[in-house]
PDB file of C-alpha atoms and ligand atoms in Angstrom:
ATOM      1  CA  MET A   1      87.997 -94.929 -92.425  1.00 97.00           C
ATOM      2  CA  LYS A   2      89.888 -91.871 -91.525  1.00 98.00           C
ATOM      3  CA  ASN A   3      90.409 -91.532 -87.744  1.00 98.00           C
ATOM      4  CA  ILE A   4      88.934 -88.018 -87.498  1.00 98.00           C
ATOM      5  CA  LYS A   5      85.817 -89.056 -89.658  1.00 98.00           C
ATOM      6  CA  LEU A   6      85.232 -92.006 -87.348  1.00 98.00           C
ATOM      7  CA  ALA A   7      85.426 -89.604 -84.249  1.00 98.00           C
ATOM      8  CA  ASN A   8      82.928 -87.294 -85.905  1.00 98.00           C
ATOM      9  CA  LYS A   9      80.528 -90.160 -86.728  1.00 98.00           C
ATOM     10  CA  LEU A  10      80.660 -91.524 -83.163  1.00 98.00           C
ATOM     11  CA  ASP A  11      80.462 -88.046 -81.623  1.00 98.00           C
ATOM     12  CA  GLN A  12      77.357 -87.416 -83.462  1.00 98.00           C
ATOM     13  CA  LEU A  13      75.767 -90.801 -82.924  1.00 98.00           C
ATOM     14  CA  LEU A  14      76.409 -90.493 -79.186  1.00 98.00           C
ATOM     15  CA  ASP A  15      75.416 -86.768 -79.039  1.00 96.00           C
ATOM     16  CA  ILE A  16      78.531 -85.847 -77.053  1.00 97.00           C
ATOM     17  CA  HIS A  17      78.175 -82.157 -77.236  1.00 94.00           C
ATOM     18  CA  HIS A  18      75.019 -82.269 -74.990  1.00 92.00           C
ATOM     19  CA  PHE A  19      76.773 -83.808 -72.065  1.00 92.00           C
ATOM     20  CA  LYS A  20      78.680 -82.337 -69.108  1.00 92.00           C
ATOM     21  CA  ASP A  21      81.145 -85.078 -68.387  1.00 93.00           C
ATOM     22  CA  TYR A  22      84.164 -85.831 -66.081  1.00 94.00           C
ATOM     23  CA  CYS A  23      86.409 -86.530 -69.028  1.00 96.00           C
ATOM     24  CA  PRO A  24      86.677 -85.636 -72.791  1.00 97.00           C
ATOM     25  CA  ASN A  25      84.527 -87.736 -74.966  1.00 98.00           C
ATOM     26  CA  GLY A  26      85.723 -88.783 -78.399  1.00 98.00           C
ATOM     27  CA  LEU A  27      89.238 -89.066 -79.825  1.00 98.00           C
ATOM     28  CA  GLN A  28      91.473 -88.766 -76.751  1.00 98.00           C
ATOM     29  CA  ILE A  29      94.823 -89.740 -78.356  1.00 98.00           C
ATOM     30  CA  GLU A  30      95.494 -89.686 -81.993  1.00 98.00           C
ATOM     31  CA  GLY A  31      97.188 -92.534 -83.882  1.00 98.00           C
ATOM     32  CA  VAL A  32      97.395 -93.664 -87.568  1.00 98.00           C
ATOM     33  CA  GLN A  33      95.038 -91.893 -89.949  1.00 98.00           C
ATOM     34  CA  GLU A  34      93.454 -94.997 -91.500  1.00 98.00           C
ATOM     35  CA  VAL A  35      91.389 -97.101 -89.089  1.00 98.00           C
ATOM     36  CA  LYS A  36      90.552-100.640 -90.191  1.00 98.00           C
ATOM     37  CA  LYS A  37      90.782-102.744 -87.033  1.00 98.00           C
ATOM     38  CA  ILE A  38      89.352-101.650 -83.640  1.00 98.00           C
ATOM     39  CA  ILE A  39      89.701-103.331 -80.228  1.00 98.00           C
ATOM     40  CA  THR A  40      86.948-102.507 -77.795  1.00 98.00           C
ATOM     41  CA  GLY A  41      86.944-102.937 -73.989  1.00 98.00           C
ATOM     42  CA  VAL A  42      85.501-101.400 -70.766  1.00 98.00           C
ATOM     43  CA  THR A  43      88.707 -99.678 -69.723  1.00 98.00           C
ATOM     44  CA  ALA A  44      91.883 -98.517 -71.626  1.00 98.00           C
ATOM     45  CA  SER A  45      94.130-100.372 -69.253  1.00 98.00           C
ATOM     46  CA  GLN A  46      97.680-101.529 -70.062  1.00 98.00           C
ATOM     47  CA  ALA A  47      96.432-105.074 -70.527  1.00 98.00           C
ATOM     48  CA  LEU A  48      93.977-103.913 -73.201  1.00 98.00           C
ATOM     49  CA  ILE A  49      96.620-101.729 -75.000  1.00 98.00           C
ATOM     50  CA  ASP A  50      99.020-104.901 -74.971  1.00 98.00           C
ATOM     51  CA  ILE A  51      96.359-106.951 -76.702  1.00 98.00           C
ATOM     52  CA  ALA A  52      95.616-104.199 -79.236  1.00 98.00           C
ATOM     53  CA  ILE A  53      99.305-104.025 -80.114  1.00 98.00           C
ATOM     54  CA  GLU A  54      99.558-107.835 -80.484  1.00 98.00           C
ATOM     55  CA  GLN A  55      96.551-107.812 -82.785  1.00 98.00           C
ATOM     56  CA  HIS A  56      97.859-104.828 -84.797  1.00 98.00           C
ATOM     57  CA  ALA A  57      94.691-102.816 -84.141  1.00 98.00           C
ATOM     58  CA  ASP A  58      94.555 -99.175 -85.435  1.00 98.00           C
ATOM     59  CA  ALA A  59      92.260 -98.032 -82.555  1.00 98.00           C
ATOM     60  CA  ILE A  60      90.919 -98.763 -79.172  1.00 98.00           C
ATOM     61  CA  LEU A  61      87.388 -97.797 -78.196  1.00 98.00           C
ATOM     62  CA  VAL A  62      86.448 -97.828 -74.583  1.00 98.00           C
ATOM     63  CA  HIS A  63      84.024 -96.594 -71.944  1.00 98.00           C
ATOM     64  CA  HIS A  64      86.689 -95.601 -69.420  1.00 98.00           C
ATOM     65  CA  GLY A  65      89.380 -93.556 -71.148  1.00 98.00           C
ATOM     66  CA  TYR A  66      91.833 -91.063 -69.643  1.00 98.00           C
ATOM     67  CA  PHE A  67      92.105 -87.356 -68.463  1.00 97.00           C
ATOM     68  CA  TRP A  68      89.524 -87.580 -65.631  1.00 97.00           C
ATOM     69  CA  LYS A  69      88.530 -84.390 -63.788  1.00 96.00           C
ATOM     70  CA  GLY A  70      90.706 -84.111 -60.705  1.00 95.00           C
ATOM     71  CA  GLU A  71      93.410 -86.585 -61.614  1.00 94.00           C
ATOM     72  CA  LYS A  72      97.024 -85.523 -61.728  1.00 93.00           C
ATOM     73  CA  GLN A  73      97.755 -83.770 -65.086  1.00 94.00           C
ATOM     74  CA  GLU A  74     101.426 -84.868 -65.354  1.00 96.00           C
ATOM     75  CA  ILE A  75     102.023 -87.651 -67.984  1.00 97.00           C
ATOM     76  CA  VAL A  76     104.312 -89.787 -65.827  1.00 97.00           C
ATOM     77  CA  GLY A  77     104.410 -93.309 -64.461  1.00 97.00           C
ATOM     78  CA  MET A  78     101.505 -95.552 -65.404  1.00 97.00           C
ATOM     79  CA  LYS A  79      99.879 -92.882 -67.475  1.00 97.00           C
ATOM     80  CA  TYR A  80     103.173 -92.268 -69.409  1.00 98.00           C
ATOM     81  CA  LYS A  81     103.608 -95.966 -70.128  1.00 98.00           C
ATOM     82  CA  ARG A  82     100.040 -96.299 -71.465  1.00 98.00           C
ATOM     83  CA  ILE A  83     100.182 -93.197 -73.632  1.00 98.00           C
ATOM     84  CA  LYS A  84     103.683 -93.956 -74.853  1.00 98.00           C
ATOM     85  CA  ALA A  85     102.534 -97.507 -75.936  1.00 98.00           C
ATOM     86  CA  LEU A  86      99.576 -96.036 -77.837  1.00 98.00           C
ATOM     87  CA  ILE A  87     101.642 -93.395 -79.526  1.00 98.00           C
ATOM     88  CA  ASP A  88     104.626 -95.735 -80.337  1.00 98.00           C
ATOM     89  CA  HIS A  89     102.128 -98.123 -82.085  1.00 98.00           C
ATOM     90  CA  GLY A  90      99.962 -95.492 -83.779  1.00 98.00           C
ATOM     91  CA  ILE A  91      96.835 -96.617 -81.935  1.00 98.00           C
ATOM     92  CA  ASN A  92      93.967 -94.115 -81.781  1.00 98.00           C
ATOM     93  CA  LEU A  93      92.260 -94.017 -78.425  1.00 98.00           C
ATOM     94  CA  TYR A  94      88.482 -93.207 -78.514  1.00 98.00           C
ATOM     95  CA  ALA A  95      86.564 -92.945 -75.192  1.00 98.00           C
ATOM     96  CA  TYR A  96      82.878 -92.366 -74.597  1.00 98.00           C
ATOM     97  CA  HIS A  97      81.781 -92.105 -70.977  1.00 98.00           C
ATOM     98  CA  LEU A  98      78.374 -90.576 -70.075  1.00 96.00           C
ATOM     99  CA  PRO A  99      77.144 -90.550 -73.733  1.00 97.00           C
ATOM    100  CA  LEU A 100      77.729 -94.298 -73.735  1.00 97.00           C
ATOM    101  CA  ASP A 101      75.916 -94.749 -70.441  1.00 97.00           C
ATOM    102  CA  VAL A 102      72.800 -92.905 -71.681  1.00 95.00           C
ATOM    103  CA  HIS A 103      72.356 -93.717 -75.319  1.00 96.00           C
ATOM    104  CA  PRO A 104      68.758 -95.080 -75.676  1.00 94.00           C
ATOM    105  CA  GLU A 105      69.707 -98.080 -77.847  1.00 95.00           C
ATOM    106  CA  LEU A 106      73.469 -98.645 -77.533  1.00 97.00           C
ATOM    107  CA  GLY A 107      73.997 -97.348 -74.058  1.00 97.00           C
ATOM    108  CA  ASN A 108      75.208 -99.399 -71.082  1.00 98.00           C
ATOM    109  CA  ASN A 109      71.888 -98.837 -69.327  1.00 97.00           C
ATOM    110  CA  ALA A 110      69.762 -99.667 -72.331  1.00 97.00           C
ATOM    111  CA  GLN A 111      71.787-102.842 -73.012  1.00 98.00           C
ATOM    112  CA  LEU A 112      71.767-104.008 -69.434  1.00 98.00           C
ATOM    113  CA  GLY A 113      68.035-103.596 -69.193  1.00 98.00           C
ATOM    114  CA  LYS A 114      67.511-105.648 -72.330  1.00 97.00           C
ATOM    115  CA  LEU A 115      69.935-108.358 -71.127  1.00 98.00           C
ATOM    116  CA  LEU A 116      68.036-108.726 -67.792  1.00 98.00           C
ATOM    117  CA  GLN A 117      64.752-109.040 -69.657  1.00 97.00           C
ATOM    118  CA  ILE A 118      63.306-105.775 -68.181  1.00 98.00           C
ATOM    119  CA  ILE A 119      60.331-104.496 -70.103  1.00 97.00           C
ATOM    120  CA  ASP A 120      58.690-101.056 -70.381  1.00 96.00           C
ATOM    121  CA  ARG A 121      62.069 -99.455 -70.068  1.00 95.00           C
ATOM    122  CA  ARG A 122      62.191 -95.649 -69.565  1.00 94.00           C
ATOM    123  CA  PRO A 123      64.315 -92.940 -67.855  1.00 94.00           C
ATOM    124  CA  LEU A 124      64.308 -92.961 -64.065  1.00 94.00           C
ATOM    125  CA  GLU A 125      64.222 -89.190 -64.114  1.00 92.00           C
ATOM    126  CA  PRO A 126      61.827 -88.264 -66.939  1.00 87.00           C
ATOM    127  CA  TRP A 127      62.396 -84.612 -66.310  1.00 88.00           C
ATOM    128  CA  ASP A 128      66.071 -84.995 -67.231  1.00 85.00           C
ATOM    129  CA  LYS A 129      66.708 -85.632 -71.022  1.00 78.00           C
ATOM    130  CA  ARG A 130      70.030 -87.202 -70.110  1.00 82.00           C
ATOM    131  CA  SER A 131      68.897 -89.336 -67.169  1.00 85.00           C
ATOM    132  CA  VAL A 132      71.503 -92.084 -66.670  1.00 93.00           C
ATOM    133  CA  GLY A 133      69.242 -94.290 -64.438  1.00 95.00           C
ATOM    134  CA  ARG A 134      66.478 -96.265 -65.967  1.00 96.00           C
ATOM    135  CA  VAL A 135      63.340 -97.989 -64.713  1.00 97.00           C
ATOM    136  CA  GLY A 136      61.046-100.834 -65.914  1.00 98.00           C
ATOM    137  CA  LYS A 137      59.438-103.977 -64.740  1.00 98.00           C
ATOM    138  CA  PHE A 138      59.640-107.754 -65.092  1.00 98.00           C
ATOM    139  CA  SER A 139      56.971-109.560 -66.935  1.00 97.00           C
ATOM    140  CA  GLN A 140      56.462-111.810 -63.812  1.00 97.00           C
ATOM    141  CA  ALA A 141      57.220-111.029 -60.152  1.00 97.00           C
ATOM    142  CA  LEU A 142      60.512-112.392 -58.862  1.00 97.00           C
ATOM    143  CA  SER A 143      61.717-113.080 -55.346  1.00 97.00           C
ATOM    144  CA  GLY A 144      64.767-111.305 -54.164  1.00 97.00           C
ATOM    145  CA  ALA A 145      66.797-114.597 -54.623  1.00 97.00           C
ATOM    146  CA  GLN A 146      65.338-115.230 -58.086  1.00 97.00           C
ATOM    147  CA  LEU A 147      66.541-111.749 -59.246  1.00 98.00           C
ATOM    148  CA  SER A 148      69.962-112.457 -57.761  1.00 98.00           C
ATOM    149  CA  GLN A 149      70.081-115.732 -59.663  1.00 98.00           C
ATOM    150  CA  ARG A 150      69.057-114.046 -62.922  1.00 97.00           C
ATOM    151  CA  ILE A 151      71.794-111.389 -62.626  1.00 98.00           C
ATOM    152  CA  GLU A 152      74.345-114.130 -61.801  1.00 98.00           C
ATOM    153  CA  THR A 153      73.320-116.305 -64.794  1.00 97.00           C
ATOM    154  CA  LEU A 154      73.205-113.454 -67.394  1.00 97.00           C
ATOM    155  CA  LEU A 155      76.309-111.482 -66.116  1.00 96.00           C
ATOM    156  CA  ALA A 156      78.319-114.514 -65.217  1.00 95.00           C
ATOM    157  CA  ARG A 157      79.101-112.948 -61.946  1.00 94.00           C
ATOM    158  CA  THR A 158      77.525-113.272 -58.405  1.00 96.00           C
ATOM    159  CA  PRO A 159      75.912-110.002 -57.339  1.00 98.00           C
ATOM    160  CA  LEU A 160      75.831-108.679 -53.809  1.00 98.00           C
ATOM    161  CA  HIS A 161      72.243-108.552 -52.749  1.00 98.00           C
ATOM    162  CA  ILE A 162      70.964-106.362 -49.878  1.00 98.00           C
ATOM    163  CA  ASP A 163      67.487-107.598 -48.939  1.00 97.00           C
ATOM    164  CA  GLY A 164      65.065-104.736 -48.761  1.00 94.00           C
ATOM    165  CA  GLY A 165      62.330-106.838 -47.240  1.00 92.00           C
ATOM    166  CA  LYS A 166      59.738-106.981 -49.968  1.00 91.00           C
ATOM    167  CA  LYS A 167      58.595-110.461 -50.861  1.00 93.00           C
ATOM    168  CA  GLU A 168      57.983-109.786 -54.552  1.00 96.00           C
ATOM    169  CA  ILE A 169      59.913-107.700 -57.156  1.00 98.00           C
ATOM    170  CA  LEU A 170      57.955-106.352 -60.141  1.00 98.00           C
ATOM    171  CA  SER A 171      59.313-102.896 -60.753  1.00 98.00           C
ATOM    172  CA  VAL A 172      63.070-102.363 -61.050  1.00 98.00           C
ATOM    173  CA  ALA A 173      65.419 -99.500 -61.598  1.00 98.00           C
ATOM    174  CA  TRP A 174      69.035 -99.624 -62.451  1.00 98.00           C
ATOM    175  CA  CYS A 175      72.183 -97.525 -63.216  1.00 98.00           C
ATOM    176  CA  THR A 176      75.316 -99.222 -64.442  1.00 97.00           C
ATOM    177  CA  GLY A 177      78.821 -98.597 -62.959  1.00 97.00           C
ATOM    178  CA  GLY A 178      79.090 -96.111 -60.024  1.00 95.00           C
ATOM    179  CA  GLY A 179      75.396 -95.327 -60.026  1.00 95.00           C
ATOM    180  CA  GLN A 180      74.601 -96.604 -56.516  1.00 96.00           C
ATOM    181  CA  ASP A 181      73.280 -93.286 -55.299  1.00 96.00           C
ATOM    182  CA  TYR A 182      70.393 -93.435 -57.735  1.00 96.00           C
ATOM    183  CA  ILE A 183      68.870 -95.908 -55.266  1.00 97.00           C
ATOM    184  CA  SER A 184      67.258 -93.084 -53.295  1.00 96.00           C
ATOM    185  CA  ILE A 185      65.485 -91.754 -56.294  1.00 96.00           C
ATOM    186  CA  ALA A 186      64.268 -95.338 -57.044  1.00 97.00           C
ATOM    187  CA  ALA A 187      63.122 -95.859 -53.459  1.00 97.00           C
ATOM    188  CA  GLU A 188      61.242 -92.582 -53.398  1.00 96.00           C
ATOM    189  CA  GLN A 189      59.363 -93.748 -56.380  1.00 95.00           C
ATOM    190  CA  GLY A 190      58.363 -96.966 -54.620  1.00 96.00           C
ATOM    191  CA  ILE A 191      60.342 -99.254 -56.938  1.00 97.00           C
ATOM    192  CA  ASP A 192      60.841-102.787 -55.671  1.00 98.00           C
ATOM    193  CA  ALA A 193      64.527-103.238 -56.518  1.00 98.00           C
ATOM    194  CA  PHE A 194      67.514-101.291 -57.621  1.00 98.00           C
ATOM    195  CA  ILE A 195      70.668-102.529 -59.509  1.00 98.00           C
ATOM    196  CA  SER A 196      73.929-100.839 -59.991  1.00 98.00           C
ATOM    197  CA  GLY A 197      77.536-101.751 -60.574  1.00 98.00           C
ATOM    198  CA  GLU A 198      79.275-100.523 -57.392  1.00 97.00           C
ATOM    199  CA  ILE A 199      78.041-100.316 -53.807  1.00 97.00           C
ATOM    200  CA  SER A 200      78.910 -97.936 -51.044  1.00 97.00           C
ATOM    201  CA  GLU A 201      78.602 -98.475 -47.283  1.00 97.00           C
ATOM    202  CA  ARG A 202      75.606 -96.175 -47.125  1.00 97.00           C
ATOM    203  CA  THR A 203      73.841 -98.091 -49.855  1.00 98.00           C
ATOM    204  CA  VAL A 204      73.126-100.962 -47.430  1.00 98.00           C
ATOM    205  CA  HIS A 205      71.333 -98.686 -44.922  1.00 97.00           C
ATOM    206  CA  ILE A 206      69.411 -96.917 -47.615  1.00 97.00           C
ATOM    207  CA  ALA A 207      68.156-100.268 -48.980  1.00 97.00           C
ATOM    208  CA  ARG A 208      67.196-101.554 -45.567  1.00 97.00           C
ATOM    209  CA  GLU A 209      65.560 -98.404 -44.299  1.00 97.00           C
ATOM    210  CA  MET A 210      63.705 -97.499 -47.479  1.00 97.00           C
ATOM    211  CA  GLY A 211      62.595-101.091 -48.156  1.00 97.00           C
ATOM    212  CA  ILE A 212      64.089-101.568 -51.586  1.00 98.00           C
ATOM    213  CA  HIS A 213      66.053-104.640 -52.711  1.00 98.00           C
ATOM    214  CA  TYR A 214      69.576-103.727 -53.854  1.00 98.00           C
ATOM    215  CA  TYR A 215      71.989-105.552 -56.087  1.00 98.00           C
ATOM    216  CA  ALA A 216      75.628-104.671 -56.764  1.00 98.00           C
ATOM    217  CA  ALA A 217      76.278-106.362 -60.063  1.00 98.00           C
ATOM    218  CA  GLY A 218      79.835-105.110 -60.530  1.00 97.00           C
ATOM    219  CA  HIS A 219      80.997-101.893 -62.134  1.00 97.00           C
ATOM    220  CA  HIS A 220      82.895-103.725 -64.918  1.00 97.00           C
ATOM    221  CA  ALA A 221      80.375-106.459 -65.283  1.00 97.00           C
ATOM    222  CA  SER A 222      77.540-103.992 -65.722  1.00 97.00           C
ATOM    223  CA  GLU A 223      79.328-101.917 -68.211  1.00 98.00           C
ATOM    224  CA  ARG A 224      80.494-104.405 -70.659  1.00 97.00           C
ATOM    225  CA  TYR A 225      77.519-104.180 -73.002  1.00 98.00           C
ATOM    226  CA  GLY A 226      77.381-100.560 -74.261  1.00 98.00           C
ATOM    227  CA  VAL A 227      80.782-100.661 -75.967  1.00 98.00           C
ATOM    228  CA  GLN A 228      79.986-104.111 -77.447  1.00 98.00           C
ATOM    229  CA  ALA A 229      76.667-102.698 -78.917  1.00 98.00           C
ATOM    230  CA  LEU A 230      78.584 -99.751 -80.305  1.00 98.00           C
ATOM    231  CA  GLY A 231      81.194-102.164 -81.720  1.00 98.00           C
ATOM    232  CA  ARG A 232      78.426-103.987 -83.561  1.00 98.00           C
ATOM    233  CA  TRP A 233      77.018-100.689 -84.884  1.00 98.00           C
ATOM    234  CA  ILE A 234      80.471 -99.785 -86.182  1.00 98.00           C
ATOM    235  CA  GLU A 235      80.797-103.213 -87.897  1.00 98.00           C
ATOM    236  CA  THR A 236      77.331-103.028 -89.474  1.00 98.00           C
ATOM    237  CA  GLU A 237      77.145 -99.333 -90.420  1.00 98.00           C
ATOM    238  CA  LEU A 238      80.836 -98.558 -91.113  1.00 97.00           C
ATOM    239  CA  GLY A 239      82.158-102.006 -92.207  1.00 97.00           C
ATOM    240  CA  LEU A 240      85.159-101.875 -89.856  1.00 98.00           C
ATOM    241  CA  ASP A 241      86.693-104.906 -88.116  1.00 98.00           C
ATOM    242  CA  VAL A 242      85.807-104.836 -84.433  1.00 98.00           C
ATOM    243  CA  ALA A 243      86.701-107.215 -81.601  1.00 98.00           C
ATOM    244  CA  PHE A 244      85.657-106.955 -77.878  1.00 98.00           C
ATOM    245  CA  ILE A 245      88.327-107.932 -75.325  1.00 98.00           C
ATOM    246  CA  ASP A 246      87.104-108.570 -71.814  1.00 97.00           C
ATOM    247  CA  ILE A 247      89.837-107.918 -69.287  1.00 96.00           C
ATOM    248  CA  ASP A 248      88.639-109.468 -66.058  1.00 92.00           C
ATOM    249  CA  ASN A 249      87.904-107.147 -63.153  1.00 95.00           C
ATOM    250  CA  PRO A 250      86.182-108.363 -60.108  1.00 94.00           C
ATOM    251  CA  VAL A 251      85.031-104.886 -59.083  1.00 95.00           C
TER     252      VAL A 251
HETATM  253 ZN1  LIG B 301      81.935 -96.661 -65.356  1.00 78.57          ZN
END
């Protein structure tokens, strides 16, 4: 498939033009025209690029690409090395940030909710069409420790649990990655537990004082699933060769 055509298909699928984001979504760096093999990952790090080169991929597809708002604009140092490696090897870089967090089926949040066996999943802020956070419930009440164990088993990573005091957890809200500040919205709605990727110092006090269990499941760990779902969509719908590479990241 032609690289631009693939970009158009994904842009449309993920509805990128309706998002105000911190980075450009879509084809960020152009490579060869014909895309057959795609490597997917959470972040377009040098390690991921090196594997894509080794495996003769025509494209990399990630959640965290480049050109973030506020970052230095100069193409020097680490940024130069990454971009040079991509261009030297003709590798297209596709990146989808918020659109891949929010997509109702393929998004990071939709996929994490499904993985954690949360039912009745819906937007945390129903008044916002592009609400990143989601809310739902468990089919049976869990204790704080049981939910911790479930996250650990399903994400293969021990979460940091801040006990909010409630004995039973039935309702749960979540936002992958750096979504910790949605905890206040969840607490205001009386939800029993909130899960995000990263945690801030303030999150602990909010959890304790507002009486909501909080779990930091890992930014990387909680955002591995959207890009994999998108990869499966590309394989099935577009017939391209897609492989997900998990570059370990403890954060
Ligand atoms: Zn993220």
